[in-house]
Coordinates of C-alpha atoms and ligand atoms in Angstrom, one line a residue:
X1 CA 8.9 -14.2 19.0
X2 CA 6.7 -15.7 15.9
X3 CA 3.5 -13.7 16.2
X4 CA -0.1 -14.9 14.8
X5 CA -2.4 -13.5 11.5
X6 CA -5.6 -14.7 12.5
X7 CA -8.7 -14.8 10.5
X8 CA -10.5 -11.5 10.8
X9 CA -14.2 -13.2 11.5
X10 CA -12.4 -15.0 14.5
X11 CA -11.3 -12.1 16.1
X12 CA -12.3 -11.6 19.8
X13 CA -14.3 -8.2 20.4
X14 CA -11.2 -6.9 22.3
X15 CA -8.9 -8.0 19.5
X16 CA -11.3 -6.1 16.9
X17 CA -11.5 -2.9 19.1
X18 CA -7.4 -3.1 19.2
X19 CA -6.9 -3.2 15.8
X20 CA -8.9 -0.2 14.9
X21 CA -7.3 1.7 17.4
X22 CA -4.2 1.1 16.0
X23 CA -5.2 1.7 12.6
X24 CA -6.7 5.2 14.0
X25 CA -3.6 5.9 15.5
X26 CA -1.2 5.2 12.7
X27 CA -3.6 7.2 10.4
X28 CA -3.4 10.3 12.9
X29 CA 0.7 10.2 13.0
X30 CA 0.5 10.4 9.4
X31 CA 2.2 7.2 9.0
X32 CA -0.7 6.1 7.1
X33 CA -0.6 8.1 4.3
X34 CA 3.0 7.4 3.7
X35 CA 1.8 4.1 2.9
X36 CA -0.8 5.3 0.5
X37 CA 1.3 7.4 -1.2
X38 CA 4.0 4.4 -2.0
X39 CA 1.3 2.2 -3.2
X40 CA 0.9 5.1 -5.8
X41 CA 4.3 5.4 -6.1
X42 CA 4.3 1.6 -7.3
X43 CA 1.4 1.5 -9.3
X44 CA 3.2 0.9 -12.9
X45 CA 1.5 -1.2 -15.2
X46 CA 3.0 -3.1 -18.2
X47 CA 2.5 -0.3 -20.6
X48 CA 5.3 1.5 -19.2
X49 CA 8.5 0.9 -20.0
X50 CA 10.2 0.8 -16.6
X51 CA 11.0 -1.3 -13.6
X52 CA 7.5 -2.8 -12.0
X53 CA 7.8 -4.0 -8.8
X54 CA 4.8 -3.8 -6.7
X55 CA 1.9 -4.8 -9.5
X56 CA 1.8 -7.3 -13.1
X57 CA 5.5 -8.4 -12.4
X58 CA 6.9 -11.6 -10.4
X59 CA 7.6 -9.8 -7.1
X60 CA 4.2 -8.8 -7.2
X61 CA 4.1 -11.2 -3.8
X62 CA 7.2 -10.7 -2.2
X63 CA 6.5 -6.6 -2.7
X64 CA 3.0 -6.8 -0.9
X65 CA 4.4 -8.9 2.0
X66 CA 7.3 -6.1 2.5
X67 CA 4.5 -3.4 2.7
X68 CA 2.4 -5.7 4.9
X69 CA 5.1 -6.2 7.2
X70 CA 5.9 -2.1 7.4
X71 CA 2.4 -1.5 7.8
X72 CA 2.3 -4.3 10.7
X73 CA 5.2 -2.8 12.3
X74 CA 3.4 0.7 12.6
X75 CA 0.5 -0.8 14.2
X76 CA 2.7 -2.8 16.2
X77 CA 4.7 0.3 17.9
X78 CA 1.4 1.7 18.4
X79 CA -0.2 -1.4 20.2
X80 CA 2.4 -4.3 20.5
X81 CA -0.6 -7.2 20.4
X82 CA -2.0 -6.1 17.5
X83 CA -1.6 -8.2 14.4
X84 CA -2.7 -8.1 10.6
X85 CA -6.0 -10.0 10.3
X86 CA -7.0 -11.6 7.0
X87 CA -10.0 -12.0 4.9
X88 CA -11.1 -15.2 3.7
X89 CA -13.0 -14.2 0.7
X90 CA -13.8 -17.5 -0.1
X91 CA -15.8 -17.8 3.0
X92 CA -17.1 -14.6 4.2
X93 CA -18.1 -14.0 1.0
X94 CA -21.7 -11.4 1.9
X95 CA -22.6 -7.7 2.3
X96 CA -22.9 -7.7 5.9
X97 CA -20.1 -10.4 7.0
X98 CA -16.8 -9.7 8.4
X99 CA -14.9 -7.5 7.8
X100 CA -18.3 -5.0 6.5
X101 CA -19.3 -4.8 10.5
X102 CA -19.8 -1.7 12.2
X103 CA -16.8 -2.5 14.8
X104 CA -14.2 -3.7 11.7
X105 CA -14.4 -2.2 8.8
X106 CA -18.0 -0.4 8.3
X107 CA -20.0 -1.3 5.5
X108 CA -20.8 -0.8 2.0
X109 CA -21.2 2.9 0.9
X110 CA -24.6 4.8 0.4
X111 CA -26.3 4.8 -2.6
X112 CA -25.8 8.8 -3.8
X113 CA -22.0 9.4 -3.4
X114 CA -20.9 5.6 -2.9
X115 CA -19.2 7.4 0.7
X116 CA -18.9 5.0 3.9
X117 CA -20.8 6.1 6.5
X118 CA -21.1 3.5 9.2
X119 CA -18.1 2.2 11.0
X120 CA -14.7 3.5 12.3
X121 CA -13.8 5.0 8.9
X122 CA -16.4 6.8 8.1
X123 CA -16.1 10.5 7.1
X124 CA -18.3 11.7 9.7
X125 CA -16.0 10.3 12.4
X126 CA -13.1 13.2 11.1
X127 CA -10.6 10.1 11.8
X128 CA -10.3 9.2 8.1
X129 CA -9.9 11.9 5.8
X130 CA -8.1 10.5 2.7
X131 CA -5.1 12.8 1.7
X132 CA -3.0 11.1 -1.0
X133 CA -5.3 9.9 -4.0
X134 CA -5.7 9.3 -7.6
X135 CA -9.0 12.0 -7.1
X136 CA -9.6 14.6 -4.9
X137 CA -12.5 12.7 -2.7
X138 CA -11.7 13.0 1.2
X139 CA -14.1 10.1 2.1
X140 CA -13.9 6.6 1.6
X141 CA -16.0 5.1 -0.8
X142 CA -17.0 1.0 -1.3
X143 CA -19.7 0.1 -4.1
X144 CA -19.6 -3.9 -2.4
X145 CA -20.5 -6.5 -5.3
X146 CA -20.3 -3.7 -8.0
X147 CA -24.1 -2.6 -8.1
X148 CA -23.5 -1.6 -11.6
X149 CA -22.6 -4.9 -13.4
X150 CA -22.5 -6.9 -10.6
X151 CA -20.2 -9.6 -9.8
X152 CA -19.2 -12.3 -7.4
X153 CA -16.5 -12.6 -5.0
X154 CA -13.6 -15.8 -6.2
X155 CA -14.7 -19.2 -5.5
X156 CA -12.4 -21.9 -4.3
X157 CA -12.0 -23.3 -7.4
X158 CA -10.3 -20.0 -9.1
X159 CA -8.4 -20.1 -5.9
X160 CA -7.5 -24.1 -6.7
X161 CA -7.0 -22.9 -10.4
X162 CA -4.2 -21.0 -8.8
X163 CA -2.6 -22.9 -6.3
X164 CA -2.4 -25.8 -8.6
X165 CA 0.2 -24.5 -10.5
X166 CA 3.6 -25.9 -9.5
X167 CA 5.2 -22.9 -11.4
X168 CA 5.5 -19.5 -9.6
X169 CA 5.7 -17.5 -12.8
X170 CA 7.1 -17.5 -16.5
X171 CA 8.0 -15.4 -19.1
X172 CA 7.0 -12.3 -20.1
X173 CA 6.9 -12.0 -16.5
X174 CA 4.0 -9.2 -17.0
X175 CA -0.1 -9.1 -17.1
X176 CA -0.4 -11.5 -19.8
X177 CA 1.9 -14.4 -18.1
X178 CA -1.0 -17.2 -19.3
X179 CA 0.6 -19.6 -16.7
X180 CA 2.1 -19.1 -13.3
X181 CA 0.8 -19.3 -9.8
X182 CA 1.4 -15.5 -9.6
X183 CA -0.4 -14.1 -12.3
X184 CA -3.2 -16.9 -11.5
X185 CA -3.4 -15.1 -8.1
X186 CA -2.5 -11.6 -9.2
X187 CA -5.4 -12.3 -11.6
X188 CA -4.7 -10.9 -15.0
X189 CA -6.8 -12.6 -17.2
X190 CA -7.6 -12.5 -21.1
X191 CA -11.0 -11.8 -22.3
X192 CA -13.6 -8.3 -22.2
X193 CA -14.4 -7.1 -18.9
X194 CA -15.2 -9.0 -15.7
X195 CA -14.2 -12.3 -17.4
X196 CA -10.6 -10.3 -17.5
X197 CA -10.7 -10.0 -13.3
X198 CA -9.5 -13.0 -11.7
X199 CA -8.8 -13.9 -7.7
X200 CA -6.4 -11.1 -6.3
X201 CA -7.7 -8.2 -8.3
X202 CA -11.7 -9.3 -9.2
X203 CA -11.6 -8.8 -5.3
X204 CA -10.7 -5.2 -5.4
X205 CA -13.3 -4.7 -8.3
X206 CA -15.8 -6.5 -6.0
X207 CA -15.0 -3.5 -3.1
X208 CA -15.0 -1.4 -5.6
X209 CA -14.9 2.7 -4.5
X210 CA -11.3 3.7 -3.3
X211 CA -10.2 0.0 -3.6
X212 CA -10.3 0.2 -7.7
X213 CA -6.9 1.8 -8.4
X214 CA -3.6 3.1 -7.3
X215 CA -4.8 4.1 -4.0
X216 CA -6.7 0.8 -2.6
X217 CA -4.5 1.6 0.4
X218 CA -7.1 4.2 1.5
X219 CA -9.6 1.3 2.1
X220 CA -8.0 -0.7 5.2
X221 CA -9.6 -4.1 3.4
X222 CA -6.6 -3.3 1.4
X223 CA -4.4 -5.1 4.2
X224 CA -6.9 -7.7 5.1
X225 CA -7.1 -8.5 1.3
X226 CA -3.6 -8.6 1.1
X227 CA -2.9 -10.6 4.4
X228 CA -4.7 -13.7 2.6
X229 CA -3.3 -13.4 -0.4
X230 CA 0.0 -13.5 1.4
X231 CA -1.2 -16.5 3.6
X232 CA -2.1 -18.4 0.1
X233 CA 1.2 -17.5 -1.0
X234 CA 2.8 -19.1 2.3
X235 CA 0.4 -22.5 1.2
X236 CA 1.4 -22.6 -1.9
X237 CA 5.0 -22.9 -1.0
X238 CA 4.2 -25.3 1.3
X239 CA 2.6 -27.2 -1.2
X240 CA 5.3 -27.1 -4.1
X241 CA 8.2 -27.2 -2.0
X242 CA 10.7 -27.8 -4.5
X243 CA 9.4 -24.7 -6.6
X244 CA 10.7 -21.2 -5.7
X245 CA 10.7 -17.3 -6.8
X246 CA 11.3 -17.1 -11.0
X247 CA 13.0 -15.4 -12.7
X248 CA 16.0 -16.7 -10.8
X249 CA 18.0 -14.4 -13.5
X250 CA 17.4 -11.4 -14.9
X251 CA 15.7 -11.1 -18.7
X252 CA 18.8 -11.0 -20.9
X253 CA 19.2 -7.7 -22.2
X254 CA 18.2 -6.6 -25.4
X255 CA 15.0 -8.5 -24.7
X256 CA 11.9 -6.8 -23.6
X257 CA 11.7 -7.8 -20.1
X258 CA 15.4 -6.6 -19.4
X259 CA 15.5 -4.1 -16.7
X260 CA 11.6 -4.2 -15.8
X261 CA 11.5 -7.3 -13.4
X262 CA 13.1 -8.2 -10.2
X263 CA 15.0 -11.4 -10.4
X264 CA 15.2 -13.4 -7.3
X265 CA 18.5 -12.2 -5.9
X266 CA 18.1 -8.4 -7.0
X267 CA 17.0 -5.7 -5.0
X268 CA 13.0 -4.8 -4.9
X269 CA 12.5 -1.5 -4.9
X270 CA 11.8 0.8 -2.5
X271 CA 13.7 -1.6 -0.2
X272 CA 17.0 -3.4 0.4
X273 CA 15.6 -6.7 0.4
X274 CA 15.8 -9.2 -2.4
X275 CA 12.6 -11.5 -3.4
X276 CA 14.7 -14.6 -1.8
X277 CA 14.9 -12.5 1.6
X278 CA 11.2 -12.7 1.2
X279 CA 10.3 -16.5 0.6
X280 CA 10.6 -17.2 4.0
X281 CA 8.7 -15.5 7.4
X282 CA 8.2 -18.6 9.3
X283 CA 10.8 -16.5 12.0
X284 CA 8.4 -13.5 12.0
X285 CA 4.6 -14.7 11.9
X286 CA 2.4 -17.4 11.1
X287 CA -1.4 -17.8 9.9
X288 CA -3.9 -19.5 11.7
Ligands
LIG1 CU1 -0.9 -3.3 -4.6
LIG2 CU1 -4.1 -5.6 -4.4

């Protein structure tokens, strides 16, 4: 049966209190940190001469709405109503909105040591220890609008900037694609610092703490992040419907992209599904 992503402020106190159990309980199996670890598994950047998958490549989307659905799937076995929320950063858009209250998410992170303390995932609780990471910190840590050089969360018109483009991505395929609804979204941009963060990832800046990095998994706003930037991916389908997943070959070889992107029939890595296998999840869920 097609299940529902709702939008995390519209969650019903018994719907909030569900979902954080079955985060906690995924988290205590262990499961959780499987997930953490492939997300650093995946983190390759252009730089790096091999296949990228999950990050600055084309099936940057369809890679993040495989993870989301595993993740889902855990939390579903645990509790079989729960369901991803997502995060309209374009709305909820302060300090203390949803997801940042104390029965979501917590809130931002004290001013010392940047470490959550309030909430579910606080340190103090012993529920979230973080295990795999880029550093050796056990707690989570958020630094919301970036109190050194602060900046603000995407409007809608760097969202419409995006979703305007009929063209889901274009050659070199890689951080500096200067068109393409995925890059758009992805948000590699040119230019020095913040002016270089765009949508997808100025919002991980703007969290800041554990969700800078390879291992933004450790922060569960990963997921609702994630869940609306999948949602805007399932609009912007919608919206261009004669437009689909590019490259619909692979680079030629002997040219620079050749072997470092997924083309829309190969197999994405660490799966056995295909970007085309991805385009479509109408059967599985839906956003309201
Ligand atoms: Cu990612
Ligand atoms: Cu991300």
């Amino acid at each position: 049966m097609v299940y529902t992503r709702k939008n995390v402020s519209t969650l019903t106190e018994g719907e909030r209190r569900r979902f954080v159990m079955a985060m906690l309980e995924v988290k205590r199996r262990g499961e959780y940190d499987e997930f953490v670890r492939t997300h650093i598994d995946y983190y390759v950047s252009d730089g790096e001469g091999r296949l990228r998958t999950a990050h600055m490549a084309p099936s940057f989307l369809p890679w993040h709405r495989r993870f989301l659905l595993d993740l889902e799937n855990a939390l579903r076995r645990v509790d079989s109503l729960v369901t991803l929320p997502y995060w309209d950063w374009t709305k909820d858009r302060t300090t203390t909105s949803a997801p940042w209250t104390e029965d979501l998410l917590g809130g931002n992170g004290r001013r010392s040591d940047r470490q959550v303390t309030t909430g579910p995932f606080a340190y103090a609780t012993g529920n979230w220890t973080l295990r795999e990471g880029v550093t050796d910190t056990e707690f989570l840590t958020r630094d919301l609008g970036r109190s050194r050089g602060p900046i603000d969360l995407p409007t809608r018109d760097d969202l419409e900037w995006a979703m305007k483009d009929p063209v889901y991505d274009v050659s070199p395929w890689n951080s500096t694609s200067a068109r393409g609804f995925r890059n758009r979204l992805e948000g590699w941009g040119s230019g020095q610092g913040s002016a270089a963060w765009r949508n997808h990832n100025r919002v991980h800046r703007w969290v800041g703490g554990a969700m800078v990095g390879g291992a933004s998994v450790n922060d569960p706003v990963f997921w609702l992040h994630h869940a609306f930037i999948d949602m805007l991916w399932s609009r912007w389908q919608h919206r261009h419907r004669d437009h689909h997943y590019l490259p619909a070959e692979p680079p030629d070889p002997g040219t620079s992209q050749h072997g470092r992107v997924v083309a829309r029939h190969e197999k994405m890595p660490p799966w056995d599904v295909t970007p085309d296998e991805m385009q479509y999840i109408g059967r599985i869920y839906r956003y309201a």
